[in-house]
Structures are given as C-alpha cells and as structure tokens.
Amino acid sequence: MQLRDMLQVGYSLPLEFQEIDELRAYVHKTEWEESARRLINTKAALHIYEELLVSAETVGITDMDLIESIRLRVNLATSWMQKAKQFEEMGLDRSCNPPKNRRCLVEDLRELVLQGEASGVKMERLTLYSEQLAAADKWIQSAKQFLDGIELPIQSPELIHSKEPIIKLDPSHLNPLVRHRNVWLRDGE
C-alpha cells in the first residue's frame, strides 16, 4: 500500500488519532522532497521553484542542501531576469527587435543566453533570446562562407589601381563595408 493510500484509509476511519497527523506530515515531506529532486534534474518555470521554496517552510523540510539548490536556481533566474531587463533597455525588446537606431552585439546576447541557461530555469525571454542567437549564428556562418569566397584585391598594387573589377558581383549582395572598401580600392580614394 502506498503512503498516500494509507493516509486516505486513516482519514476514512471515524476515529481521531495522532498517527494520522504524523503520517500526513511525513507524506507531504516525502512528496515535497521527491518533487524537489525531480525538478533539480530538469528545467521548470521560475514560479514553480518559488512555490516549492514557500511550501518548504509549511511542510517542515530539513534537507538544507535541497532547499539551497532550489534557492540558488531562483536567485540565478531572478538575477538573469534583471540583466535581461537591462539588455532590453539597452536596445533589444522582448520580441528580440532592436530599435532602428540601435543594434545589440551578438557577443552580449550570447553571454546573456549562456547565463540564463546556467540557471536551469525555463524562462520565456531566454527562449526568445536563444532563438535570436541561433538565427544570428546561422546568418554569420552564411555571411562568412560568402565572404570567404570573395578575393578582395589587397595584395597587388596593379590591381588596386585597375579600373576593371576583379570579381563581378551584384553590389547589393555585399555588406556596406565591403562595398565601401571595393569603391575605395577601385577609385583610389
């Protein structure tokens, strides 16, 4: 018979006895500890960890290591959310869209995502930022592959002063810095 079933049988008896309260307290404590251990090995929403901490006092949990593990997750996630708010104030909103006049550095976003993942807590903002980082990494990889295939004429002085382009590409495919560099190299300015 499971402990919870045993407790139900005790409640169904038309008698008062002290052992039922002791068994109830033991069942709640055991269930809390099982739930806490399960959550430590997975990711859950912040409010679940916060509720678990609040209920630890009510249930009378004495396993301080378990409580501290949960408290650490709550603290890391809370700290991360404050950093994410500052990040948003710097220019990236919750939908990961920067204002037209501000762009966030990929390295800053990467650091923020890594810190969020280290908390072990599921957070909606973290999911959005992770998706934005993955999209940025994919774009950067594509851009690097494209740029690796372009040989820019910087070694040969004859080519620098030549009016003929070495590679004929549609300039709209090049980023503005590369276009500017090619114009500068072509015109000698």
PDB file of N, CA and C in Angstrom, residues 1-105:
ATOM      1  N   MET A   1       0.837  -1.184   0.000  1.00  0.00           N
ATOM      2  CA  MET A   1       0.000   0.000   0.000  1.00  0.00           C
ATOM      3  C   MET A   1       0.883   1.248   0.000  1.00  0.00           C
ATOM      4  N   GLN A   2       0.555   2.177  -0.871  1.00  0.00           N
ATOM      5  CA  GLN A   2       1.277   3.438  -0.953  1.00  0.00           C
ATOM      6  C   GLN A   2       0.966   4.294   0.276  1.00  0.00           C
ATOM      7  N   LEU A   3       1.884   5.182   0.604  1.00  0.00           N
ATOM      8  CA  LEU A   3       1.672   6.034   1.773  1.00  0.00           C
ATOM      9  C   LEU A   3       0.424   6.902   1.635  1.00  0.00           C
ATOM     10  N   ARG A   4       0.209   7.436   0.461  1.00  0.00           N
ATOM     11  CA  ARG A   4      -0.953   8.296   0.242  1.00  0.00           C
ATOM     12  C   ARG A   4      -2.245   7.485   0.427  1.00  0.00           C
ATOM     13  N   ASP A   5      -2.263   6.244  -0.071  1.00  0.00           N
ATOM     14  CA  ASP A   5      -3.427   5.372   0.105  1.00  0.00           C
ATOM     15  C   ASP A   5      -3.646   5.056   1.590  1.00  0.00           C
ATOM     16  N   MET A   6      -2.562   4.814   2.284  1.00  0.00           N
ATOM     17  CA  MET A   6      -2.638   4.524   3.712  1.00  0.00           C
ATOM     18  C   MET A   6      -3.229   5.721   4.466  1.00  0.00           C
ATOM     19  N   LEU A   7      -2.814   6.901   4.058  1.00  0.00           N
ATOM     20  CA  LEU A   7      -3.333   8.115   4.671  1.00  0.00           C
ATOM     21  C   LEU A   7      -4.837   8.247   4.412  1.00  0.00           C
ATOM     22  N   GLN A   8      -5.279   7.956   3.199  1.00  0.00           N
ATOM     23  CA  GLN A   8      -6.698   8.021   2.853  1.00  0.00           C
ATOM     24  C   GLN A   8      -7.519   7.046   3.699  1.00  0.00           C
ATOM     25  N   VAL A   9      -6.977   5.861   3.914  1.00  0.00           N
ATOM     26  CA  VAL A   9      -7.666   4.876   4.754  1.00  0.00           C
ATOM     27  C   VAL A   9      -7.795   5.424   6.176  1.00  0.00           C
ATOM     28  N   GLY A  10      -6.733   6.037   6.660  1.00  0.00           N
ATOM     29  CA  GLY A  10      -6.758   6.623   8.012  1.00  0.00           C
ATOM     30  C   GLY A  10      -7.809   7.714   8.125  1.00  0.00           C
ATOM     31  N   TYR A  11      -7.927   8.560   7.100  1.00  0.00           N
ATOM     32  CA  TYR A  11      -8.947   9.611   7.102  1.00  0.00           C
ATOM     33  C   TYR A  11     -10.366   9.029   7.060  1.00  0.00           C
ATOM     34  N   SER A  12     -10.514   7.889   6.434  1.00  0.00           N
ATOM     35  CA  SER A  12     -11.857   7.303   6.290  1.00  0.00           C
ATOM     36  C   SER A  12     -12.364   6.676   7.597  1.00  0.00           C
ATOM     37  N   LEU A  13     -11.453   6.422   8.519  1.00  0.00           N
ATOM     38  CA  LEU A  13     -11.863   5.846   9.804  1.00  0.00           C
ATOM     39  C   LEU A  13     -12.548   6.915  10.650  1.00  0.00           C
ATOM     40  N   PRO A  14     -13.607   6.562  11.338  1.00  0.00           N
ATOM     41  CA  PRO A  14     -14.349   7.556  12.128  1.00  0.00           C
ATOM     42  C   PRO A  14     -13.729   7.819  13.502  1.00  0.00           C
ATOM     43  N   LEU A  15     -12.419   7.788  13.552  1.00  0.00           N
ATOM     44  CA  LEU A  15     -11.722   7.970  14.820  1.00  0.00           C
ATOM     45  C   LEU A  15     -10.678   9.067  14.708  1.00  0.00           C
ATOM     46  N   GLU A  16     -10.357   9.640  15.824  1.00  0.00           N
ATOM     47  CA  GLU A  16      -9.270  10.625  15.907  1.00  0.00           C
ATOM     48  C   GLU A  16      -8.055   9.922  16.480  1.00  0.00           C
ATOM     49  N   PHE A  17      -6.899  10.082  15.842  1.00  0.00           N
ATOM     50  CA  PHE A  17      -5.669   9.548  16.413  1.00  0.00           C
ATOM     51  C   PHE A  17      -4.485  10.357  15.888  1.00  0.00           C
ATOM     52  N   GLN A  18      -3.468  10.461  16.726  1.00  0.00           N
ATOM     53  CA  GLN A  18      -2.294  11.300  16.484  1.00  0.00           C
ATOM     54  C   GLN A  18      -1.494  10.816  15.274  1.00  0.00           C
ATOM     55  N   GLU A  19      -1.445   9.549  15.041  1.00  0.00           N
ATOM     56  CA  GLU A  19      -0.618   8.982  13.979  1.00  0.00           C
ATOM     57  C   GLU A  19      -1.020   9.493  12.590  1.00  0.00           C
ATOM     58  N   ILE A  20      -2.301   9.833  12.428  1.00  0.00           N
ATOM     59  CA  ILE A  20      -2.728  10.318  11.110  1.00  0.00           C
ATOM     60  C   ILE A  20      -2.063  11.651  10.780  1.00  0.00           C
ATOM     61  N   ASP A  21      -1.929  12.521  11.773  1.00  0.00           N
ATOM     62  CA  ASP A  21      -1.247  13.799  11.552  1.00  0.00           C
ATOM     63  C   ASP A  21       0.238  13.585  11.272  1.00  0.00           C
ATOM     64  N   GLU A  22       0.835  12.657  11.981  1.00  0.00           N
ATOM     65  CA  GLU A  22       2.246  12.356  11.761  1.00  0.00           C
ATOM     66  C   GLU A  22       2.468  11.759  10.375  1.00  0.00           C
ATOM     67  N   LEU A  23       1.572  10.857   9.964  1.00  0.00           N
ATOM     68  CA  LEU A  23       1.680  10.253   8.640  1.00  0.00           C
ATOM     69  C   LEU A  23       1.452  11.300   7.547  1.00  0.00           C
ATOM     70  N   ARG A  24       0.459  12.186   7.758  1.00  0.00           N
ATOM     71  CA  ARG A  24       0.198  13.254   6.783  1.00  0.00           C
ATOM     72  C   ARG A  24       1.431  14.138   6.615  1.00  0.00           C
ATOM     73  N   ALA A  25       2.051  14.530   7.724  1.00  0.00           N
ATOM     74  CA  ALA A  25       3.254  15.362   7.668  1.00  0.00           C
ATOM     75  C   ALA A  25       4.383  14.629   6.943  1.00  0.00           C
ATOM     76  N   TYR A  26       4.519  13.338   7.234  1.00  0.00           N
ATOM     77  CA  TYR A  26       5.557  12.548   6.574  1.00  0.00           C
ATOM     78  C   TYR A  26       5.299  12.434   5.066  1.00  0.00           C
ATOM     79  N   VAL A  27       4.052  12.211   4.671  1.00  0.00           N
ATOM     80  CA  VAL A  27       3.690  12.094   3.249  1.00  0.00           C
ATOM     81  C   VAL A  27       3.973  13.408   2.524  1.00  0.00           C
ATOM     82  N   HIS A  28       3.575  14.534   3.115  1.00  0.00           N
ATOM     83  CA  HIS A  28       3.822  15.838   2.475  1.00  0.00           C
ATOM     84  C   HIS A  28       5.319  16.109   2.330  1.00  0.00           C
ATOM     85  N   LYS A  29       6.061  15.788   3.366  1.00  0.00           N
ATOM     86  CA  LYS A  29       7.515  15.997   3.335  1.00  0.00           C
ATOM     87  C   LYS A  29       8.162  15.125   2.255  1.00  0.00           C
ATOM     88  N   THR A  30       7.772  13.857   2.201  1.00  0.00           N
ATOM     89  CA  THR A  30       8.321  12.931   1.215  1.00  0.00           C
ATOM     90  C   THR A  30       7.976  13.370  -0.209  1.00  0.00           C
ATOM     91  N   GLU A  31       6.723  13.754  -0.418  1.00  0.00           N
ATOM     92  CA  GLU A  31       6.305  14.214  -1.747  1.00  0.00           C
ATOM     93  C   GLU A  31       7.039  15.491  -2.144  1.00  0.00           C
ATOM     94  N   TRP A  32       7.248  16.391  -1.186  1.00  0.00           N
ATOM     95  CA  TRP A  32       7.983  17.628  -1.478  1.00  0.00           C
ATOM     96  C   TRP A  32       9.408  17.295  -1.904  1.00  0.00           C
ATOM     97  N   GLU A  33      10.070  16.421  -1.149  1.00  0.00           N
ATOM     98  CA  GLU A  33      11.455  16.062  -1.458  1.00  0.00           C
ATOM     99  C   GLU A  33      11.563  15.380  -2.823  1.00  0.00           C
ATOM    100  N   GLU A  34      10.617  14.494  -3.133  1.00  0.00           N
ATOM    101  CA  GLU A  34      10.622  13.830  -4.440  1.00  0.00           C
ATOM    102  C   GLU A  34      10.426  14.851  -5.554  1.00  0.00           C
ATOM    103  N   SER A  35       9.506  15.751  -5.352  1.00  0.00           N
ATOM    104  CA  SER A  35       9.242  16.796  -6.344  1.00  0.00           C
ATOM    105  C   SER A  35      10.462  17.691  -6.526  1.00  0.00           C
ATOM    106  N   ALA A  36      11.085  18.081  -5.420  1.00  0.00           N
ATOM    107  CA  ALA A  36      12.266  18.944  -5.479  1.00  0.00           C
ATOM    108  C   ALA A  36      13.421  18.255  -6.203  1.00  0.00           C
ATOM    109  N   ARG A  37      13.660  16.997  -5.888  1.00  0.00           N
ATOM    110  CA  ARG A  37      14.748  16.259  -6.553  1.00  0.00           C
ATOM    111  C   ARG A  37      14.481  16.111  -8.051  1.00  0.00           C
ATOM    112  N   ARG A  38      13.227  15.861  -8.398  1.00  0.00           N
ATOM    113  CA  ARG A  38      12.863  15.738  -9.815  1.00  0.00           C
ATOM    114  C   ARG A  38      13.082  17.075 -10.539  1.00  0.00           C
ATOM    115  N   LEU A  39      12.705  18.178  -9.893  1.00  0.00           N
ATOM    116  CA  LEU A  39      12.859  19.494 -10.515  1.00  0.00           C
ATOM    117  C   LEU A  39      14.320  19.925 -10.616  1.00  0.00           C
ATOM    118  N   ILE A  40      15.141  19.481  -9.688  1.00  0.00           N
ATOM    119  CA  ILE A  40      16.568  19.817  -9.739  1.00  0.00           C
ATOM    120  C   ILE A  40      17.210  19.185 -10.975  1.00  0.00           C
ATOM    121  N   ASN A  41      16.684  18.059 -11.409  1.00  0.00           N
ATOM    122  CA  ASN A  41      17.249  17.358 -12.567  1.00  0.00           C
ATOM    123  C   ASN A  41      16.598  17.752 -13.888  1.00  0.00           C
ATOM    124  N   THR A  42      15.683  18.691 -13.865  1.00  0.00           N
ATOM    125  CA  THR A  42      15.037  19.167 -15.092  1.00  0.00           C
ATOM    126  C   THR A  42      14.966  20.685 -15.042  1.00  0.00           C
ATOM    127  N   LYS A  43      14.321  21.248 -16.036  1.00  0.00           N
ATOM    128  CA  LYS A  43      14.074  22.692 -16.041  1.00  0.00           C
ATOM    129  C   LYS A  43      12.585  22.927 -15.877  1.00  0.00           C
ATOM    130  N   ALA A  44      12.251  23.874 -15.028  1.00  0.00           N
ATOM    131  CA  ALA A  44      10.852  24.238 -14.816  1.00  0.00           C
ATOM    132  C   ALA A  44      10.773  25.756 -14.758  1.00  0.00           C
ATOM    133  N   ALA A  45       9.564  26.262 -14.799  1.00  0.00           N
ATOM    134  CA  ALA A  45       9.350  27.706 -14.738  1.00  0.00           C
ATOM    135  C   ALA A  45       9.731  28.232 -13.354  1.00  0.00           C
ATOM    136  N   LEU A  46      10.136  29.481 -13.313  1.00  0.00           N
ATOM    137  CA  LEU A  46      10.592  30.110 -12.071  1.00  0.00           C
ATOM    138  C   LEU A  46       9.528  30.032 -10.977  1.00  0.00           C
ATOM    139  N   HIS A  47       8.275  30.271 -11.315  1.00  0.00           N
ATOM    140  CA  HIS A  47       7.233  30.268 -10.290  1.00  0.00           C
ATOM    141  C   HIS A  47       7.106  28.911  -9.601  1.00  0.00           C
ATOM    142  N   ILE A  48       7.431  27.843 -10.280  1.00  0.00           N
ATOM    143  CA  ILE A  48       7.362  26.506  -9.664  1.00  0.00           C
ATOM    144  C   ILE A  48       8.433  26.373  -8.585  1.00  0.00           C
ATOM    145  N   TYR A  49       9.641  26.852  -8.888  1.00  0.00           N
ATOM    146  CA  TYR A  49      10.707  26.807  -7.882  1.00  0.00           C
ATOM    147  C   TYR A  49      10.371  27.720  -6.701  1.00  0.00           C
ATOM    148  N   GLU A  50       9.801  28.888  -6.995  1.00  0.00           N
ATOM    149  CA  GLU A  50       9.426  29.810  -5.914  1.00  0.00           C
ATOM    150  C   GLU A  50       8.351  29.192  -5.019  1.00  0.00           C
ATOM    151  N   GLU A  51       7.353  28.553  -5.624  1.00  0.00           N
ATOM    152  CA  GLU A  51       6.298  27.888  -4.850  1.00  0.00           C
ATOM    153  C   GLU A  51       6.877  26.756  -4.005  1.00  0.00           C
ATOM    154  N   LEU A  52       7.839  26.056  -4.552  1.00  0.00           N
ATOM    155  CA  LEU A  52       8.477  24.965  -3.820  1.00  0.00           C
ATOM    156  C   LEU A  52       9.206  25.502  -2.586  1.00  0.00           C
ATOM    157  N   LEU A  53       9.881  26.640  -2.727  1.00  0.00           N
ATOM    158  CA  LEU A  53      10.567  27.248  -1.578  1.00  0.00           C
ATOM    159  C   LEU A  53       9.573  27.660  -0.499  1.00  0.00           C
ATOM    160  N   VAL A  54       8.474  28.273  -0.903  1.00  0.00           N
ATOM    161  CA  VAL A  54       7.460  28.702   0.066  1.00  0.00           C
ATOM    162  C   VAL A  54       6.877  27.492   0.791  1.00  0.00           C
ATOM    163  N   SER A  55       6.588  26.441   0.049  1.00  0.00           N
ATOM    164  CA  SER A  55       5.984  25.263   0.671  1.00  0.00           C
ATOM    165  C   SER A  55       6.971  24.501   1.555  1.00  0.00           C
ATOM    166  N   ALA A  56       8.269  24.709   1.368  1.00  0.00           N
ATOM    167  CA  ALA A  56       9.272  24.015   2.189  1.00  0.00           C
ATOM    168  C   ALA A  56       9.085  24.348   3.664  1.00  0.00           C
ATOM    169  N   GLU A  57       8.764  25.599   3.949  1.00  0.00           N
ATOM    170  CA  GLU A  57       8.548  26.009   5.342  1.00  0.00           C
ATOM    171  C   GLU A  57       7.296  25.345   5.908  1.00  0.00           C
ATOM    172  N   THR A  58       6.230  25.336   5.129  1.00  0.00           N
ATOM    173  CA  THR A  58       4.964  24.758   5.574  1.00  0.00           C
ATOM    174  C   THR A  58       5.091  23.275   5.857  1.00  0.00           C
ATOM    175  N   VAL A  59       5.822  22.576   4.993  1.00  0.00           N
ATOM    176  CA  VAL A  59       5.962  21.132   5.107  1.00  0.00           C
ATOM    177  C   VAL A  59       6.977  20.754   6.184  1.00  0.00           C
ATOM    178  N   GLY A  60       7.873  21.674   6.507  1.00  0.00           N
ATOM    179  CA  GLY A  60       8.879  21.394   7.521  1.00  0.00           C
ATOM    180  C   GLY A  60      10.090  20.659   6.985  1.00  0.00           C
ATOM    181  N   ILE A  61      10.543  21.058   5.817  1.00  0.00           N
ATOM    182  CA  ILE A  61      11.698  20.409   5.185  1.00  0.00           C
ATOM    183  C   ILE A  61      12.966  20.765   5.953  1.00  0.00           C
ATOM    184  N   THR A  62      13.775  19.755   6.216  1.00  0.00           N
ATOM    185  CA  THR A  62      15.034  19.966   6.931  1.00  0.00           C
ATOM    186  C   THR A  62      16.258  19.701   6.058  1.00  0.00           C
ATOM    187  N   ASP A  63      16.054  19.223   4.825  1.00  0.00           N
ATOM    188  CA  ASP A  63      17.170  18.955   3.905  1.00  0.00           C
ATOM    189  C   ASP A  63      17.637  20.292   3.321  1.00  0.00           C
ATOM    190  N   MET A  64      18.577  20.918   4.021  1.00  0.00           N
ATOM    191  CA  MET A  64      19.023  22.262   3.632  1.00  0.00           C
ATOM    192  C   MET A  64      19.755  22.270   2.286  1.00  0.00           C
ATOM    193  N   ASP A  65      20.423  21.189   1.941  1.00  0.00           N
ATOM    194  CA  ASP A  65      21.097  21.138   0.643  1.00  0.00           C
ATOM    195  C   ASP A  65      20.087  21.228  -0.496  1.00  0.00           C
ATOM    196  N   LEU A  66      18.994  20.543  -0.350  1.00  0.00           N
ATOM    197  CA  LEU A  66      17.942  20.565  -1.360  1.00  0.00           C
ATOM    198  C   LEU A  66      17.309  21.953  -1.449  1.00  0.00           C
ATOM    199  N   ILE A  67      17.037  22.539  -0.307  1.00  0.00           N
ATOM    200  CA  ILE A  67      16.468  23.893  -0.278  1.00  0.00           C
ATOM    201  C   ILE A  67      17.446  24.882  -0.903  1.00  0.00           C
ATOM    202  N   GLU A  68      18.715  24.765  -0.586  1.00  0.00           N
ATOM    203  CA  GLU A  68      19.725  25.684  -1.144  1.00  0.00           C
ATOM    204  C   GLU A  68      19.869  25.516  -2.652  1.00  0.00           C
ATOM    205  N   SER A  69      19.750  24.303  -3.146  1.00  0.00           N
ATOM    206  CA  SER A  69      19.807  24.071  -4.596  1.00  0.00           C
ATOM    207  C   SER A  69      18.663  24.795  -5.299  1.00  0.00           C
ATOM    208  N   ILE A  70      17.495  24.720  -4.718  1.00  0.00           N
ATOM    209  CA  ILE A  70      16.333  25.395  -5.306  1.00  0.00           C
ATOM    210  C   ILE A  70      16.481  26.904  -5.171  1.00  0.00           C
ATOM    211  N   ARG A  71      16.916  27.363  -4.012  1.00  0.00           N
ATOM    212  CA  ARG A  71      17.115  28.797  -3.785  1.00  0.00           C
ATOM    213  C   ARG A  71      18.156  29.353  -4.767  1.00  0.00           C
ATOM    214  N   LEU A  72      19.205  28.588  -5.039  1.00  0.00           N
ATOM    215  CA  LEU A  72      20.225  29.020  -5.995  1.00  0.00           C
ATOM    216  C   LEU A  72      19.609  29.210  -7.377  1.00  0.00           C
ATOM    217  N   ARG A  73      18.772  28.276  -7.815  1.00  0.00           N
ATOM    218  CA  ARG A  73      18.109  28.421  -9.120  1.00  0.00           C
ATOM    219  C   ARG A  73      17.237  29.670  -9.157  1.00  0.00           C
ATOM    220  N   VAL A  74      16.497  29.897  -8.094  1.00  0.00           N
ATOM    221  CA  VAL A  74      15.631  31.080  -8.037  1.00  0.00           C
ATOM    222  C   VAL A  74      16.481  32.348  -8.107  1.00  0.00           C
ATOM    223  N   ASN A  75      17.563  32.386  -7.350  1.00  0.00           N
ATOM    224  CA  ASN A  75      18.431  33.567  -7.343  1.00  0.00           C
ATOM    225  C   ASN A  75      19.096  33.797  -8.701  1.00  0.00           C
ATOM    226  N   LEU A  76      19.589  32.723  -9.327  1.00  0.00           N
ATOM    227  CA  LEU A  76      20.216  32.858 -10.644  1.00  0.00           C
ATOM    228  C   LEU A  76      19.214  33.352 -11.681  1.00  0.00           C
ATOM    229  N   ALA A  77      18.017  32.790 -11.650  1.00  0.00           N
ATOM    230  CA  ALA A  77      16.990  33.188 -12.619  1.00  0.00           C
ATOM    231  C   ALA A  77      16.552  34.626 -12.384  1.00  0.00           C
ATOM    232  N   THR A  78      16.388  35.025 -11.135  1.00  0.00           N
ATOM    233  CA  THR A  78      15.982  36.394 -10.816  1.00  0.00           C
ATOM    234  C   THR A  78      17.059  37.375 -11.258  1.00  0.00           C
ATOM    235  N   SER A  79      18.296  37.051 -10.983  1.00  0.00           N
ATOM    236  CA  SER A  79      19.413  37.890 -11.417  1.00  0.00           C
ATOM    237  C   SER A  79      19.460  37.984 -12.938  1.00  0.00           C
ATOM    238  N   TRP A  80      19.255  36.851 -13.605  1.00  0.00           N
ATOM    239  CA  TRP A  80      19.263  36.843 -15.070  1.00  0.00           C
ATOM    240  C   TRP A  80      18.145  37.723 -15.624  1.00  0.00           C
ATOM    241  N   MET A  81      16.975  37.658 -15.014  1.00  0.00           N
ATOM    242  CA  MET A  81      15.858  38.467 -15.496  1.00  0.00           C
ATOM    243  C   MET A  81      16.145  39.952 -15.350  1.00  0.00           C
ATOM    244  N   GLN A  82      16.860  40.337 -14.311  1.00  0.00           N
ATOM    245  CA  GLN A  82      17.262  41.740 -14.158  1.00  0.00           C
ATOM    246  C   GLN A  82      18.244  42.134 -15.263  1.00  0.00           C
ATOM    247  N   LYS A  83      19.189  41.244 -15.569  1.00  0.00           N
ATOM    248  CA  LYS A  83      20.132  41.511 -16.659  1.00  0.00           C
ATOM    249  C   LYS A  83      19.404  41.586 -17.996  1.00  0.00           C
ATOM    250  N   ALA A  84      18.430  40.713 -18.193  1.00  0.00           N
ATOM    251  CA  ALA A  84      17.654  40.732 -19.436  1.00  0.00           C
ATOM    252  C   ALA A  84      16.882  42.038 -19.561  1.00  0.00           C
ATOM    253  N   LYS A  85      16.362  42.523 -18.446  1.00  0.00           N
ATOM    254  CA  LYS A  85      15.643  43.810 -18.465  1.00  0.00           C
ATOM    255  C   LYS A  85      16.597  44.937 -18.849  1.00  0.00           C
ATOM    256  N   GLN A  86      17.796  44.925 -18.289  1.00  0.00           N
ATOM    257  CA  GLN A  86      18.795  45.936 -18.655  1.00  0.00           C
ATOM    258  C   GLN A  86      19.162  45.812 -20.131  1.00  0.00           C
ATOM    259  N   PHE A  87      19.269  44.582 -20.601  1.00  0.00           N
ATOM    260  CA  PHE A  87      19.584  44.324 -22.005  1.00  0.00           C
ATOM    261  C   PHE A  87      18.492  44.916 -22.893  1.00  0.00           C
ATOM    262  N   GLU A  88      17.239  44.731 -22.484  1.00  0.00           N
ATOM    263  CA  GLU A  88      16.118  45.283 -23.240  1.00  0.00           C
ATOM    264  C   GLU A  88      16.168  46.808 -23.239  1.00  0.00           C
ATOM    265  N   GLU A  89      16.508  47.376 -22.094  1.00  0.00           N
ATOM    266  CA  GLU A  89      16.603  48.832 -22.010  1.00  0.00           C
ATOM    267  C   GLU A  89      17.726  49.372 -22.883  1.00  0.00           C
ATOM    268  N   MET A  90      18.766  48.555 -23.105  1.00  0.00           N
ATOM    269  CA  MET A  90      19.875  48.964 -23.971  1.00  0.00           C
ATOM    270  C   MET A  90      19.481  48.915 -25.434  1.00  0.00           C
ATOM    271  N   GLY A  91      18.414  48.179 -25.753  1.00  0.00           N
ATOM    272  CA  GLY A  91      18.040  48.204 -27.147  1.00  0.00           C
ATOM    273  C   GLY A  91      17.355  46.995 -27.707  1.00  0.00           C
ATOM    274  N   LEU A  92      17.260  45.912 -27.006  1.00  0.00           N
ATOM    275  CA  LEU A  92      16.614  44.728 -27.557  1.00  0.00           C
ATOM    276  C   LEU A  92      15.348  44.485 -26.757  1.00  0.00           C
ATOM    277  N   ASP A  93      14.203  44.491 -27.427  1.00  0.00           N
ATOM    278  CA  ASP A  93      12.953  44.309 -26.694  1.00  0.00           C
ATOM    279  C   ASP A  93      12.614  42.831 -26.557  1.00  0.00           C
ATOM    280  N   ARG A  94      11.501  42.524 -25.910  1.00  0.00           N
ATOM    281  CA  ARG A  94      11.136  41.135 -25.629  1.00  0.00           C
ATOM    282  C   ARG A  94      10.962  40.303 -26.885  1.00  0.00           C
ATOM    283  N   SER A  95      10.607  40.927 -27.982  1.00  0.00           N
ATOM    284  CA  SER A  95      10.455  40.164 -29.218  1.00  0.00           C
ATOM    285  C   SER A  95      11.769  40.094 -29.986  1.00  0.00           C
ATOM    286  N   CYS A  96      12.855  40.529 -29.335  1.00  0.00           N
ATOM    287  CA  CYS A  96      14.206  40.492 -29.916  1.00  0.00           C
ATOM    288  C   CYS A  96      14.342  41.429 -31.108  1.00  0.00           C
ATOM    289  N   ASN A  97      13.622  42.516 -31.093  1.00  0.00           N
ATOM    290  CA  ASN A  97      13.738  43.503 -32.164  1.00  0.00           C
ATOM    291  C   ASN A  97      14.438  44.739 -31.625  1.00  0.00           C
ATOM    292  N   PRO A  98      15.588  45.079 -32.204  1.00  0.00           N
ATOM    293  CA  PRO A  98      16.248  46.305 -31.758  1.00  0.00           C
ATOM    294  C   PRO A  98      15.562  47.518 -32.366  1.00  0.00           C
ATOM    295  N   PRO A  99      15.637  48.672 -31.709  1.00  0.00           N
ATOM    296  CA  PRO A  99      15.127  49.880 -32.345  1.00  0.00           C
ATOM    297  C   PRO A  99      15.941  50.160 -33.603  1.00  0.00           C
ATOM    298  N   LYS A 100      15.416  50.961 -34.476  1.00  0.00           N
ATOM    299  CA  LYS A 100      16.078  51.192 -35.760  1.00  0.00           C
ATOM    300  C   LYS A 100      17.478  51.787 -35.604  1.00  0.00           C
ATOM    301  N   ASN A 101      17.703  52.558 -34.561  1.00  0.00           N
ATOM    302  CA  ASN A 101      18.999  53.216 -34.405  1.00  0.00           C
ATOM    303  C   ASN A 101      19.933  52.471 -33.456  1.00  0.00           C
ATOM    304  N   ARG A 102      19.596  51.275 -33.025  1.00  0.00           N
ATOM    305  CA  ARG A 102      20.441  50.565 -32.057  1.00  0.00           C
ATOM    306  C   ARG A 102      20.489  49.084 -32.384  1.00  0.00           C
ATOM    307  N   ARG A 103      21.676  48.535 -32.392  1.00  0.00           N
ATOM    308  CA  ARG A 103      21.847  47.099 -32.579  1.00  0.00           C
ATOM    309  C   ARG A 103      22.656  46.569 -31.401  1.00  0.00           C
ATOM    310  N   CYS A 104      22.287  45.427 -30.920  1.00  0.00           N
ATOM    311  CA  CYS A 104      22.998  44.801 -29.813  1.00  0.00           C
ATOM    312  C   CYS A 104      24.088  43.897 -30.372  1.00  0.00           C
ATOM    313  N   LEU A 105      25.151  43.765 -29.645  1.00  0.00           N
ATOM    314  CA  LEU A 105      26.238  42.899 -30.073  1.00  0.00           C
ATOM    315  C   LEU A 105      25.869  41.442 -29.850  1.00  0.00           C
TER     316      LEU A 105
END
